[in-house]
CSV table of C-alpha atoms and ligand atoms in Angstrom, one decimal:
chain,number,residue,atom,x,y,z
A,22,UNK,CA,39.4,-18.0,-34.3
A,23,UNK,CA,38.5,-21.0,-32.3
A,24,UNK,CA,35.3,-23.0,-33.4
A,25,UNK,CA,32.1,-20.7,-32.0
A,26,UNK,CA,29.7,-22.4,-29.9
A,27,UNK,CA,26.3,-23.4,-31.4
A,28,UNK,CA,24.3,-20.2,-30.1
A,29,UNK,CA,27.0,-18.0,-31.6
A,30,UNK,CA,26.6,-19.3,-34.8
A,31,UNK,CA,23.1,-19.3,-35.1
A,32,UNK,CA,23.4,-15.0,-34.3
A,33,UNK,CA,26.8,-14.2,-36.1
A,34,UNK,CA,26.5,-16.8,-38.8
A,35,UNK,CA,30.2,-17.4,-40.3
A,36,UNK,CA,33.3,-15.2,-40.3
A,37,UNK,CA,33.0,-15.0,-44.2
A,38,UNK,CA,29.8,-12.4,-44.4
A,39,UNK,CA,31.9,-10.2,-41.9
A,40,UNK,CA,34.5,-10.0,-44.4
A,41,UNK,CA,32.1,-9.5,-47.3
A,42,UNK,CA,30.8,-6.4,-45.4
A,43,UNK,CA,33.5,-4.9,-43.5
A,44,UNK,CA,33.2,-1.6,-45.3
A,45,UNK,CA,29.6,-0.7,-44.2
A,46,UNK,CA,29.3,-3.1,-41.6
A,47,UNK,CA,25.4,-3.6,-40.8
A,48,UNK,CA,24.0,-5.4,-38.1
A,49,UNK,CA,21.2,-7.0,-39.3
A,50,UNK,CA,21.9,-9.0,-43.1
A,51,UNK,CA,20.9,-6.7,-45.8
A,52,UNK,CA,18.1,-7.7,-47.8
A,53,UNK,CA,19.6,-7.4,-51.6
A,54,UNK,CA,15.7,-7.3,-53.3
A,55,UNK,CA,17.3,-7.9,-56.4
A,56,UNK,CA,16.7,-10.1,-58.8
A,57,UNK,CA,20.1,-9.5,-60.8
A,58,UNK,CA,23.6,-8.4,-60.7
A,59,UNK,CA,25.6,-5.6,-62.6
A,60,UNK,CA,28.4,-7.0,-64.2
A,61,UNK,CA,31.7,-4.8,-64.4
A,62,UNK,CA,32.1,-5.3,-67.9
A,63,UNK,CA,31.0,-8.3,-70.6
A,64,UNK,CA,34.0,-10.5,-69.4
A,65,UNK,CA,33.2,-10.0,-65.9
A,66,UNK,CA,30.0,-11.1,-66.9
A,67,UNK,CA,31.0,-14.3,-68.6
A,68,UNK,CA,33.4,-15.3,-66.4
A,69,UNK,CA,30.9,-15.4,-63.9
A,70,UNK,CA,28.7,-17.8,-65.8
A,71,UNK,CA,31.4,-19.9,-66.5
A,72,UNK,CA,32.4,-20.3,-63.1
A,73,UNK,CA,35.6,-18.7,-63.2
A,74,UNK,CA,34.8,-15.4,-60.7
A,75,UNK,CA,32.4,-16.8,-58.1
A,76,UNK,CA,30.5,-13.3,-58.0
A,77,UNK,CA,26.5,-13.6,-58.0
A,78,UNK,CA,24.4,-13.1,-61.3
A,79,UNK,CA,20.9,-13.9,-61.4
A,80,UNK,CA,18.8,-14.4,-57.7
A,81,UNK,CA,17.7,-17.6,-58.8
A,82,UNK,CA,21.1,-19.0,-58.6
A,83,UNK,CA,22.1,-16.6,-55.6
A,84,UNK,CA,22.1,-13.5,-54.1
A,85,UNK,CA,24.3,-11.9,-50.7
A,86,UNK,CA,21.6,-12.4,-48.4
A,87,UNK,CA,20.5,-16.0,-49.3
A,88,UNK,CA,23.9,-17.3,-49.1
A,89,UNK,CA,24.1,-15.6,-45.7
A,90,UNK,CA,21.2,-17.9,-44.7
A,91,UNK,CA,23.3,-21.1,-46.6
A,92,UNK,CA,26.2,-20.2,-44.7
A,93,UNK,CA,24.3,-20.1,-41.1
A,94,UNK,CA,22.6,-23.7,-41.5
A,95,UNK,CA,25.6,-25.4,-43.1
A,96,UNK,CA,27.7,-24.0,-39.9
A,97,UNK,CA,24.5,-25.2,-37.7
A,98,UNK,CA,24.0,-28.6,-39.2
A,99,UNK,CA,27.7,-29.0,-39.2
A,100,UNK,CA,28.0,-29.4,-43.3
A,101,UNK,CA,29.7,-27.6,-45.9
A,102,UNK,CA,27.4,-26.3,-47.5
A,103,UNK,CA,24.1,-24.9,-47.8
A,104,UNK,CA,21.2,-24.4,-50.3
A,105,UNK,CA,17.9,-22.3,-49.6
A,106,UNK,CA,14.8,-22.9,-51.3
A,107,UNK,CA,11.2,-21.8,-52.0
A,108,UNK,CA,9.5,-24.3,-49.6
A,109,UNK,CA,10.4,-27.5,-48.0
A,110,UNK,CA,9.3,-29.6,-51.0
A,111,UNK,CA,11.2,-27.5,-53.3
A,112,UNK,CA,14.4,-29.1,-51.4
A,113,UNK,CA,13.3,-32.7,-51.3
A,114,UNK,CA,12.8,-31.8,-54.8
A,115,UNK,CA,15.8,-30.7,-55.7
A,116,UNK,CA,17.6,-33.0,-53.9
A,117,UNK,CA,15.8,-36.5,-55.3
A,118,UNK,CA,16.2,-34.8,-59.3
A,119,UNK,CA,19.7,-34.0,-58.4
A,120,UNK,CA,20.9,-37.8,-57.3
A,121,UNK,CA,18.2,-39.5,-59.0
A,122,UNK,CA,17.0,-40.1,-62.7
A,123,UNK,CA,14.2,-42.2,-64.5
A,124,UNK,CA,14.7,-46.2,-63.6
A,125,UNK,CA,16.4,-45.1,-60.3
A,126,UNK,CA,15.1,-46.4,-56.7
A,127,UNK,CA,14.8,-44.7,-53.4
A,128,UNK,CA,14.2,-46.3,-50.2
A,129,UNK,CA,12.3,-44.5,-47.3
A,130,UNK,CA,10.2,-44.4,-43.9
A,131,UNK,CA,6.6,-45.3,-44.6
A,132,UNK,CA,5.3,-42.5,-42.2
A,133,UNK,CA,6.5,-38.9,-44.3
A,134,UNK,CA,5.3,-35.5,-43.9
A,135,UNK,CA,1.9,-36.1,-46.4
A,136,UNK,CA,3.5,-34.0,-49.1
A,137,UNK,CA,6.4,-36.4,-49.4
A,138,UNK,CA,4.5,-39.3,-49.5
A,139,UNK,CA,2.4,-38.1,-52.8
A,140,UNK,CA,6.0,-36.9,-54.4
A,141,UNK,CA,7.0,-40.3,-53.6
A,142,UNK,CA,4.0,-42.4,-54.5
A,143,UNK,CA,2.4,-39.9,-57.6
A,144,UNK,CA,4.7,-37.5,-58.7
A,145,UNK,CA,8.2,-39.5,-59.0
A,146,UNK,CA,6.7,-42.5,-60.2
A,147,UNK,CA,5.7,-40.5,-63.3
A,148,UNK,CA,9.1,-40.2,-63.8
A,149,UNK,CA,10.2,-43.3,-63.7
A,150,UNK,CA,11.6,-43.2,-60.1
A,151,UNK,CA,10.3,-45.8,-57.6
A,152,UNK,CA,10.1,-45.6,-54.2
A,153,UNK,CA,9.9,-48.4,-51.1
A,154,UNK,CA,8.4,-47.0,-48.2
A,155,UNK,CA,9.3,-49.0,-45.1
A,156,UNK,CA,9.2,-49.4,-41.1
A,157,UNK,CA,11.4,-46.7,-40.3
A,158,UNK,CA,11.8,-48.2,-37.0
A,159,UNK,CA,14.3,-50.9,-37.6
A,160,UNK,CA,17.0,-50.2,-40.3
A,161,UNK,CA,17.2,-54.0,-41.0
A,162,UNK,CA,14.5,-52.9,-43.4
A,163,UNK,CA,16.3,-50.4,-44.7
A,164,UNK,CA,19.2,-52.9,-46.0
A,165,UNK,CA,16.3,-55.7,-46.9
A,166,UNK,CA,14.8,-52.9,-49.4
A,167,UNK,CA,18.1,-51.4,-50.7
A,168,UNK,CA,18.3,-53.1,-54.7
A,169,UNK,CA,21.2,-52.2,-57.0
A,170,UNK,CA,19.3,-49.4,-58.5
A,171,UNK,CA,18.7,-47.7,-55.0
A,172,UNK,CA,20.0,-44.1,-55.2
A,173,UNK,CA,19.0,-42.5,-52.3
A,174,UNK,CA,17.5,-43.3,-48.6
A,175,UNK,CA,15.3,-40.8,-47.5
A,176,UNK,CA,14.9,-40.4,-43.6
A,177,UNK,CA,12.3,-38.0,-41.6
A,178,UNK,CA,13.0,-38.9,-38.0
A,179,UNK,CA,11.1,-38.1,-35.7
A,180,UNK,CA,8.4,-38.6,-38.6
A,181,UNK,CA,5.5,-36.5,-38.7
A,182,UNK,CA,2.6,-37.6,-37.3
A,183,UNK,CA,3.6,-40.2,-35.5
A,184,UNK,CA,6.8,-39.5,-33.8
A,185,UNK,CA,8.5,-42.6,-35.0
A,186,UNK,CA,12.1,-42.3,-34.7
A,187,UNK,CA,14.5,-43.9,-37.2
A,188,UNK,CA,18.5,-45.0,-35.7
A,189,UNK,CA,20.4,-42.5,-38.1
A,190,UNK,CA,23.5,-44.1,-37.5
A,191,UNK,CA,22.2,-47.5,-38.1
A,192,UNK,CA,20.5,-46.7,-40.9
A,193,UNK,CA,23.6,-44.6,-42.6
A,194,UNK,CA,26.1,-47.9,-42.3
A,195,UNK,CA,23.4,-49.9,-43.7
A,196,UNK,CA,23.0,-47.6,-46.4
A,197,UNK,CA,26.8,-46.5,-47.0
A,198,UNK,CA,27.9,-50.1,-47.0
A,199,UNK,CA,26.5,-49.9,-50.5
A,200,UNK,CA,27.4,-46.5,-51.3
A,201,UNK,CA,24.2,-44.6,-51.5
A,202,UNK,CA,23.5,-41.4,-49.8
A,203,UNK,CA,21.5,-40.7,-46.7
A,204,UNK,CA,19.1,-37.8,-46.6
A,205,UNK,CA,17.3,-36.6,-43.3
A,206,UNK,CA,14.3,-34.3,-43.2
A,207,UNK,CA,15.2,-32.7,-39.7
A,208,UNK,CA,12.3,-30.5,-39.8
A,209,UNK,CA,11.1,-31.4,-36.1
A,210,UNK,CA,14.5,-31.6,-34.5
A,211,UNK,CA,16.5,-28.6,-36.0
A,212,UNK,CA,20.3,-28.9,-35.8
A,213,UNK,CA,19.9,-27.7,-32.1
A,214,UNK,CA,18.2,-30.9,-31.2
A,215,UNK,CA,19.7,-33.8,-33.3
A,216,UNK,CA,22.7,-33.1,-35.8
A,217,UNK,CA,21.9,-35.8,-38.6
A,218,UNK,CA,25.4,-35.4,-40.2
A,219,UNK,CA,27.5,-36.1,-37.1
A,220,UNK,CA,25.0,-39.5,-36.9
A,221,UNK,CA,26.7,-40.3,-40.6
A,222,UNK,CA,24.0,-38.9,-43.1
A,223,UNK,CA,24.9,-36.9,-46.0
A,224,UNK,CA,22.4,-34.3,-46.6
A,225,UNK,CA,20.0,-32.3,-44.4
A,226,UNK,CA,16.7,-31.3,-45.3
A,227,UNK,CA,14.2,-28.6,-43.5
A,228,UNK,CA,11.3,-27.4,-44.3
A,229,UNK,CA,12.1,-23.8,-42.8
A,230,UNK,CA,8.8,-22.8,-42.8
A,231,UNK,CA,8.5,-24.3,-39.6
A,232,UNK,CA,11.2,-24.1,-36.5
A,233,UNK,CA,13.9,-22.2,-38.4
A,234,UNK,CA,11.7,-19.8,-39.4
A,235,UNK,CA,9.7,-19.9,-36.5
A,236,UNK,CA,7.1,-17.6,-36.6
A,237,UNK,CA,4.9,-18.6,-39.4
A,238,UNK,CA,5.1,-16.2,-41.6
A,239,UNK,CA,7.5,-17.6,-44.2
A,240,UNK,CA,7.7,-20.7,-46.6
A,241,UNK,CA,10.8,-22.0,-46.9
A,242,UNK,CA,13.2,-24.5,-47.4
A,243,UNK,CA,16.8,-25.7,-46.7
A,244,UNK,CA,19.7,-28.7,-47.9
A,245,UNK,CA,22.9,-28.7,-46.1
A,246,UNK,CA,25.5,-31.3,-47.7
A,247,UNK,CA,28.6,-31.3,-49.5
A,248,UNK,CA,30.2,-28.4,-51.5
A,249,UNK,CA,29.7,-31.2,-54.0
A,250,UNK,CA,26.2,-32.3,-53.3
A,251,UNK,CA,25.2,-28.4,-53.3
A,252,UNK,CA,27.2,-27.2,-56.4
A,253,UNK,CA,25.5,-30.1,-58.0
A,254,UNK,CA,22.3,-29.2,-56.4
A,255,UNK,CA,22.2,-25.4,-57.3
A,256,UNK,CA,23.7,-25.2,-60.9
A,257,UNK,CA,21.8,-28.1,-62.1
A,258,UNK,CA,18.2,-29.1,-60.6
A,259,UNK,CA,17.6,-25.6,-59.3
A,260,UNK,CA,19.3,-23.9,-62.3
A,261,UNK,CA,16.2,-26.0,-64.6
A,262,UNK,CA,13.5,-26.2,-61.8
A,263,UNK,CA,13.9,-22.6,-60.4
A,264,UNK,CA,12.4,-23.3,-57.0
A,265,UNK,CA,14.2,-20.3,-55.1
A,266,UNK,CA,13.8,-18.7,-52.0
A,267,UNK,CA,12.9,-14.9,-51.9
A,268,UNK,CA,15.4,-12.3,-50.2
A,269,UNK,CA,13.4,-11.4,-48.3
A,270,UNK,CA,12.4,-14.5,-47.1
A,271,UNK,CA,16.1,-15.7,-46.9
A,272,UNK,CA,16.2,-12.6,-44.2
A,273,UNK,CA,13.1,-13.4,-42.5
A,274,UNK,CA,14.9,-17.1,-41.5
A,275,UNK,CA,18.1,-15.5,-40.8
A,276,UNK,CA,16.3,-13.3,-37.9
A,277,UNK,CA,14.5,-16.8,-36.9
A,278,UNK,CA,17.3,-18.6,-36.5
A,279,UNK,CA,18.9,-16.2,-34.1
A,280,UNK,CA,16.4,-17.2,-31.4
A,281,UNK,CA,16.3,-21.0,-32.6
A,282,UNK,CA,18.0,-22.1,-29.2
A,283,UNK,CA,15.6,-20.4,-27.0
A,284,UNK,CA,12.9,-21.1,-28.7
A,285,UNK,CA,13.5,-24.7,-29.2
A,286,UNK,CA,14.2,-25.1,-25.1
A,287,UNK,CA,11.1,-23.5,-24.7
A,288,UNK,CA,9.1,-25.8,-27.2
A,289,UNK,CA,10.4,-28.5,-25.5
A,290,UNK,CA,9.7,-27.7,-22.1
A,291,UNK,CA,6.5,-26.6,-22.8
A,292,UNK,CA,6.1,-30.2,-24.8
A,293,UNK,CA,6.9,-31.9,-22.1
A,294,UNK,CA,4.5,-30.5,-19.9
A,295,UNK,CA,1.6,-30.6,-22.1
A,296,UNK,CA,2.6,-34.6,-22.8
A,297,UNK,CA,2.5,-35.3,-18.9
A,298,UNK,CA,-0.8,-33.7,-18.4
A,299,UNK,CA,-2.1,-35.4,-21.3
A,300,UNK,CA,-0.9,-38.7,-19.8
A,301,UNK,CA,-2.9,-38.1,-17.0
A,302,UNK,CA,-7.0,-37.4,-18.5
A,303,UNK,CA,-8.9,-40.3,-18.7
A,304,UNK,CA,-11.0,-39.0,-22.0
A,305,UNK,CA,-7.0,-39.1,-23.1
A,306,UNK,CA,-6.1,-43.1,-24.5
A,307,UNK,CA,-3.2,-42.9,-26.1
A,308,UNK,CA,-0.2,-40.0,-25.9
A,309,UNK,CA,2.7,-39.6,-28.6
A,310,UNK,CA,6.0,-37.6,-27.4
A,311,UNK,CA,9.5,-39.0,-27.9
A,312,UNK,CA,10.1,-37.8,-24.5
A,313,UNK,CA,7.6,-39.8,-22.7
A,314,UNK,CA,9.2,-42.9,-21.3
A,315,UNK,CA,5.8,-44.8,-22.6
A,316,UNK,CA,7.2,-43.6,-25.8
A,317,UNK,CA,8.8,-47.1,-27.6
A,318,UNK,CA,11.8,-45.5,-28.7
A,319,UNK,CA,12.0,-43.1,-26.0
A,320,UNK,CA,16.0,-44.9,-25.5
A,321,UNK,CA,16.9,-44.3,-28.9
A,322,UNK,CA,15.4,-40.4,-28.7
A,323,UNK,CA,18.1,-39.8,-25.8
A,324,UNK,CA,21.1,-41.1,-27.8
A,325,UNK,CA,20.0,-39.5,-31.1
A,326,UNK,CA,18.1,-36.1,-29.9
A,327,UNK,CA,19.4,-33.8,-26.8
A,328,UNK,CA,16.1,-32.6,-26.5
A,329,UNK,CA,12.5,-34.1,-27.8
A,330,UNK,CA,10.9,-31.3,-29.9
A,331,UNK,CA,7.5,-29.8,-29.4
A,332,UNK,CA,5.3,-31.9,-31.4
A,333,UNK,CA,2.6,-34.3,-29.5
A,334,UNK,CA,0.1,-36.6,-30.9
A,335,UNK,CA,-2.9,-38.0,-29.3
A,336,UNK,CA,-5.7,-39.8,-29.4
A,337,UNK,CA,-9.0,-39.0,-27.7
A,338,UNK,CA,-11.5,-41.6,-26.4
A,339,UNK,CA,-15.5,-41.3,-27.4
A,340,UNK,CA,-18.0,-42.5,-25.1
A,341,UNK,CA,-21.4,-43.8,-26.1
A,342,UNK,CA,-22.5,-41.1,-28.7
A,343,UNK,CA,-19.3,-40.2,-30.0
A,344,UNK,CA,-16.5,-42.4,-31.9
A,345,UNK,CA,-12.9,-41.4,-31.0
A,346,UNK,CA,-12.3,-39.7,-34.0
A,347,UNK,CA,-15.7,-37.4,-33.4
A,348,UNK,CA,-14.8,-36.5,-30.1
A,349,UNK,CA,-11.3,-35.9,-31.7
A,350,UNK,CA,-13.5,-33.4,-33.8
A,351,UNK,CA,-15.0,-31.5,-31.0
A,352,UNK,CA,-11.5,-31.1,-29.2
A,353,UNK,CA,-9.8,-29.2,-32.4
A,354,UNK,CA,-13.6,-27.4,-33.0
A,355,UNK,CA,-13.6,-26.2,-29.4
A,356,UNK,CA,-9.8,-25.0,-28.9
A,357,UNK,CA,-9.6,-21.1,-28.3
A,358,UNK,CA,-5.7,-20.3,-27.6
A,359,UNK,CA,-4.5,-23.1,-30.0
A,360,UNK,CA,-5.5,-22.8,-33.4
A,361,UNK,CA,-7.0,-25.1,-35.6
A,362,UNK,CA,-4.5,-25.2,-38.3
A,363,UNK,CA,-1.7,-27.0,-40.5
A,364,UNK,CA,2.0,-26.3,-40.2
A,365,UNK,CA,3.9,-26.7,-36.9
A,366,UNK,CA,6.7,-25.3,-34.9
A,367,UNK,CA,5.2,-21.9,-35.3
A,368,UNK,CA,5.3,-19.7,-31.6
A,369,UNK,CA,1.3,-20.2,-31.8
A,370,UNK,CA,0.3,-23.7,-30.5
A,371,UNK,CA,-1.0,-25.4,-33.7
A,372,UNK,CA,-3.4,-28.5,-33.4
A,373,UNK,CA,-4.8,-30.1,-36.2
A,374,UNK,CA,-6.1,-33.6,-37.7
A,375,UNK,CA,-3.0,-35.8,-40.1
A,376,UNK,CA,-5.9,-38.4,-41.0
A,377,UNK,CA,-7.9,-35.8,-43.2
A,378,UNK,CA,-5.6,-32.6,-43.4
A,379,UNK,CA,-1.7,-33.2,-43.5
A,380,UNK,CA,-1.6,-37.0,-44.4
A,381,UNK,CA,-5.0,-37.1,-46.5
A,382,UNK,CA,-2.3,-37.7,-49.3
A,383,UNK,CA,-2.4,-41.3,-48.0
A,384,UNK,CA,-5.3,-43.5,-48.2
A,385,UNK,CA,-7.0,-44.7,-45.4
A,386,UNK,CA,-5.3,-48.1,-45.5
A,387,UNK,CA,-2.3,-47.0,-45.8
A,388,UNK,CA,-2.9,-44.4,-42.8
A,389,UNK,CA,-3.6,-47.7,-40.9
A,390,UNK,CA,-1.1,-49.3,-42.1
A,391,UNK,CA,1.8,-46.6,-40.8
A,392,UNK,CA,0.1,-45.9,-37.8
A,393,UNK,CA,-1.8,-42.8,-38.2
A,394,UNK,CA,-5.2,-43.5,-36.5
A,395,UNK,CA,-8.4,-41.6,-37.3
A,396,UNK,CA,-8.7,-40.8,-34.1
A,397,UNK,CA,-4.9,-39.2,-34.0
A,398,UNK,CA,-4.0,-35.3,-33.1
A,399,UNK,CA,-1.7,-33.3,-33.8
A,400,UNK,CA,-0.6,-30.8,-31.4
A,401,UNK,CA,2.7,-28.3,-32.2
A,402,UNK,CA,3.0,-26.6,-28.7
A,403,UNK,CA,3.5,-23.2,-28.9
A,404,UNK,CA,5.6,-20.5,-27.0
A,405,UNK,CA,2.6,-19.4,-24.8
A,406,UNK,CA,2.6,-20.3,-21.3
A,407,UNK,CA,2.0,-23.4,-20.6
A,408,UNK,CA,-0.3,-23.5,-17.7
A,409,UNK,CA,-2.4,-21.5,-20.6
A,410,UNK,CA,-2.3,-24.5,-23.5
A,411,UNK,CA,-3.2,-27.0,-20.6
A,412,UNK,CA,-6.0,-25.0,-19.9
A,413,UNK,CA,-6.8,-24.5,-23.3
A,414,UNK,CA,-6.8,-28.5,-24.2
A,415,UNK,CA,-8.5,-29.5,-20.5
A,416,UNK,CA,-11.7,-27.2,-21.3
A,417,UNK,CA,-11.9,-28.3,-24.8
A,418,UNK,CA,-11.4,-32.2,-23.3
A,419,UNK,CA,-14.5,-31.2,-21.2
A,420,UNK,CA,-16.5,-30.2,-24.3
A,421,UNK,CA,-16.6,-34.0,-25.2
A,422,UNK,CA,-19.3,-34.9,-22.7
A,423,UNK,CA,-21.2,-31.9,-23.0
A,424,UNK,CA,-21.9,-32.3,-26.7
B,516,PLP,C1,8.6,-33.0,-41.9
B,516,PLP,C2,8.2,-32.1,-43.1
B,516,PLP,N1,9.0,-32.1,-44.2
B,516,PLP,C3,8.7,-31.3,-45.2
B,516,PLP,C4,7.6,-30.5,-45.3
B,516,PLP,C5,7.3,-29.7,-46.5
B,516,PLP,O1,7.6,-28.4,-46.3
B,516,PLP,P1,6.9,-27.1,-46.9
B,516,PLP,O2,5.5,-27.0,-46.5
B,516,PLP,O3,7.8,-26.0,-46.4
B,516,PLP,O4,7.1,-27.3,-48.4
B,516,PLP,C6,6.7,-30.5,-44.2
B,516,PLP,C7,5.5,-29.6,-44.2
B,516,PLP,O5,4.7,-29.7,-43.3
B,516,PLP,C8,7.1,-31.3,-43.0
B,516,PLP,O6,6.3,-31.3,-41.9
């Protein structure tokens, strides 16, 4: 059969779980709530953990209706393979541990999702692996922090909170120029908006909690790579680390990413909208959105991205008895149809404040220092209509010179 278009793929997944089912034939992916596998008899069973039958054994190392889900984002993101896990940190986890050991080096952007930041500047240290964190913006400072012992350059483009963009395919021939992989969170794109590994990286990462999943109500995560890369990934970091994803959580990403094209058109238009009528309030100084043309990489959005996500950030002005970051305060306190909360590209319009909730892994310098303002908000636009979030944010604007 010819190659499927993108929409296709994202409902039927690949023509190998058809086969796998053809005798019962359901419509929806089974859940197999199983943590193990019956083996036929004891050399069945040992062949299978030596690799010689490639039937499943144990859910931590996989199971029918994860692999279903693996299947789907490695024939979305274009890769060969795919790996689900228990969160989005489980997979940068399990990718750094598999290409990386003690005395090792990784180069990345300076603005990460906070999480990533304290694995890179707490957790990996401890274990002897260092990390460079530089301006993602220009990959000559990529190849200026690249030593022989670099193992790994880590991308999240467009990085959260800031909306920085990194050039993939800069960075990548930088990068592959001295052999070492390129990973990219694409967390805020999905594979509908930018496809990292047709840019020349090697490995996708998603937290799937967010836009795959899409309805926050699962935690999840996802690598896409080589059959290599993965094999490597799942019979040896996740083997010893165990961070899996549930069945059923595997299942409740498969049904996400049925709608991911509609929904991600509809986060973006609704983005957009909510960006331009931030543009315009005067108690508004400062608007983030990759499809702004005020945004400095707004070029570099068009050739990378074909669309720009529904994430904004912004920054509210105070006035004589408030700072900017206090009147920041009485925006999130006085939303009523967004909710005040973490996570993002939910179908609820999420706001929420990076300097002391998602980034507070960083310290205030260094929030300074990669662009993250106090006075920065975070807005994941939701699904609802978009006449109603504008509403939402103009009467909660208004509570600034009331209080
Ligand atoms: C860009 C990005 N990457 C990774 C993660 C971590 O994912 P999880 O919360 O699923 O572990 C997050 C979480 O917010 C994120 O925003």
């Amino acid at each position: 059969m010819a190659k499927q278009g993108f929409n296709t793929r994202c409902v039927h997944g690949t023509s190998r779980n058809d086969a796998r089912w053809r005798k019962s034939r359901p419509v929806s992916t089974p859940i197999f709530q199983t943590s193990t596998f019956a083996f036929e008899n004891a050399d069945h069973g040992a062949a299978i953990f030596a690799g010689e039958n490639d039937g499943f054994l144990y859910t931590r190392l996989g199971n029918p209706t994860q692999e279903a889900l693996e299947d789907r984002m490695a024939a979305i993101e274009g890769g060969e393979a795919g790996l689900a896990l228990a969160s989005g940190m489980a997979a940068a986890t399990t990718a750094v541990l598999t290409l990386c050991e003690s005395g090792d080096h990784i180069v990345s952007g300076d603005t990460l999702y906070g999480g990533t930041h304290q694995l890179f500047t707490h957790t990996l240290p401890r274990l002897g692996i260092r990390v460079t964190e530089v301006k993602a913006d220009d990959p000559a400072n990529f190849a200026a922090a690249i030593t022989e012992k670099t193992k790994l350059v880590y991308l999240e483009s467009p990085a959260n909170p800031t909306l920085v963009l990194t050039d993939i395919a800069a960075v990548a021939a930088v990068a592959h120029e001295h052999g070492i992989p390129v990973l990219v969170d694409n967390t805020f794109c999905t594979p509908y908006l930018q496809r990292p590994l047709e840019l020349g990286a090697d490995i996708v990462l998603h937290s799937a909690t967010k836009y795959i999943g899409g309805h926050g109500d699962a935690i999840a995560g996802v690598l896409v790579g080589s059959e290599e890369f993965i094999t490597r990934a799942r019979f040896e970091t996740l083997r010893d680390v165990g961070g899996c994803i549930s069945p059923f959580n595997a299942w409740l990403l498969i049904r996400g990413l049925k709608t991911l094209p509609v929904r991600m058109d509809r986060h973006c238009a609704n983005a957009a909208l909510v960006a331009e009528w931030l543009e315009t309030q005067p108690m508004v100084t400062k608007v983030i959105y990759p499809g702004l043309k005020s945004h400095p990489q707004h070029e570099l959005a068009k050739r990378q991205q074909s669309g720009f996500g529904g994430l904004v950030s912004f920054h509210v002005a105070g006035n004589d008895v408030l700072t900017p970051r206090e009147a920041g305060k009485v925006v999130m306190d006085n939303v009523e149809l967004c909710t005040l909360a973490v996570s993002l590209g939910d179908v609820d319009s999420l706001i929420e404040h990076p300097g002391t909730m998602t980034h507070s892994t960083y310290s205030e310098e260094e929030l300074l220092n990669v662009g993250i303002d106090p006075a920065m908000i975070r807005l994941s636009v939701g699904l609802e209509d978009p006449q109603d979030i504008i509403a939402d944010l103009a009467q909660a604007l208004g509570r600034i010179q009331t209080t």
